[in-house]
Short mmCIF file of C-alpha atoms in Angstrom, two decimals:
data_model
loop_
_atom_site.label_atom_id
_atom_site.label_comp_id
_atom_site.label_asym_id
_atom_site.label_seq_id
_atom_site.Cartn_x
_atom_site.Cartn_y
_atom_site.Cartn_z
CA MET A 163 208.92 106.28 220.14
CA GLY A 164 205.15 106.07 219.78
CA ARG A 165 202.71 108.53 221.22
CA ARG A 166 201.60 108.08 224.81
CA LYS A 167 198.10 106.70 225.09
CA ASN A 168 195.54 107.24 227.82
CA VAL A 169 194.12 104.21 229.48
CA TYR A 170 190.62 104.13 230.66
CA LEU A 171 189.39 101.48 233.02
CA GLY A 172 185.94 102.89 233.94
CA LYS A 173 183.29 104.95 232.33
CA ARG A 174 181.49 105.98 235.60
CA VAL A 175 184.61 107.22 237.41
CA LYS A 176 185.05 111.03 237.16
CA ASP A 177 188.29 112.15 235.57
CA ARG A 178 190.29 114.65 237.83
CA GLY A 179 193.31 116.66 236.85
CA LYS A 180 194.78 116.00 233.45
CA LYS A 181 193.06 113.72 230.90
CA GLY A 182 193.71 110.11 231.82
CA LEU A 183 194.88 108.35 234.99
CA ASP A 184 197.24 110.65 237.00
CA GLU A 185 195.87 111.00 240.54
CA VAL A 186 195.72 108.51 243.45
CA VAL A 187 192.14 109.65 244.11
CA GLU A 188 191.31 108.35 240.64
CA VAL A 189 192.93 105.00 241.38
CA GLU A 190 190.97 104.77 244.52
CA ASP A 191 187.77 105.54 242.77
CA ILE A 192 188.27 102.92 239.96
CA VAL A 193 189.19 100.20 242.47
CA GLU A 194 185.96 101.03 244.45
CA ALA A 195 184.08 100.96 241.14
CA ILE A 196 185.44 97.52 240.26
CA LEU A 197 184.78 96.21 243.76
CA SER A 198 181.10 97.60 243.69
CA ASP A 199 180.60 96.05 240.02
CA ARG A 200 181.77 92.69 241.52
CA LYS A 201 179.52 92.82 244.61
CA SER A 202 176.43 93.71 242.62
CA GLY A 203 177.18 90.88 240.11
CA ARG A 204 177.76 93.14 237.03
CA ILE A 205 181.17 91.37 236.49
CA SER A 206 182.65 88.17 237.16
CA ARG A 207 185.39 87.51 239.72
CA ARG A 208 187.84 86.84 236.90
CA ARG A 209 186.97 90.14 235.11
CA ALA A 210 187.50 92.00 238.46
CA ALA A 211 190.74 90.42 239.02
CA SER A 212 191.91 91.26 235.57
CA ARG A 213 190.98 94.88 235.98
CA MET A 214 192.78 95.10 239.33
CA ASN A 215 195.91 93.63 237.65
CA LEU A 216 195.69 95.88 234.73
CA MET A 217 195.21 98.91 237.16
CA LYS A 218 198.45 97.81 239.04
CA LEU A 219 200.34 97.45 235.72
CA VAL A 220 199.30 100.84 234.43
CA VAL A 221 200.26 102.56 237.76
CA MET A 222 203.62 100.79 237.75
CA ARG A 223 204.37 102.02 234.18
CA ASP A 224 202.86 105.39 234.09
CA ARG A 225 205.16 108.38 234.29
CA ASP A 226 202.64 110.45 236.27
CA PHE A 227 203.09 108.01 239.25
CA LYS A 228 206.61 108.41 240.64
CA GLY A 229 208.08 107.90 244.22
CA LYS A 230 205.67 108.13 247.11
CA LYS A 231 202.61 108.78 244.79
CA ARG A 232 203.25 105.39 243.08
CA GLU A 233 203.68 103.60 246.38
CA ARG A 234 200.28 105.00 247.66
CA ALA A 235 198.68 103.96 244.39
CA ILE A 236 200.06 100.35 244.37
CA LYS A 237 198.98 100.14 248.05
CA VAL A 238 195.31 101.16 247.06
CA VAL A 239 195.41 98.51 244.29
CA ASP A 240 196.81 95.80 246.52
CA GLU A 241 194.16 96.63 249.25
CA GLY A 242 191.59 96.31 246.52
CA ILE A 243 192.83 92.80 245.44
CA LYS A 244 192.68 91.71 249.03
CA LYS A 245 188.99 92.88 249.38
CA LEU A 246 188.20 91.13 246.15
CA LYS A 247 189.74 87.85 247.19
CA LYS A 248 187.47 88.05 250.52
CA MET A 249 184.24 88.47 248.47
#
């Protein structure tokens, strides 16, 4: 098996805990950063949607997110997707 690689979806979001995405708070921060970038016009709706989908995929596959932690993180991303659709 190959080495596990870290995925970074944002440069402005502070990394908490271990290196890479491993906390629900980081997921919340990244989702808010994506929404903020979309609202300010820095990124297109399509790019924002792609980043949200990638975030959901990463959370679903990441071993750091298990059980309730995974459910909470997916819920955060789903709520972000709903907010994005309303923009």
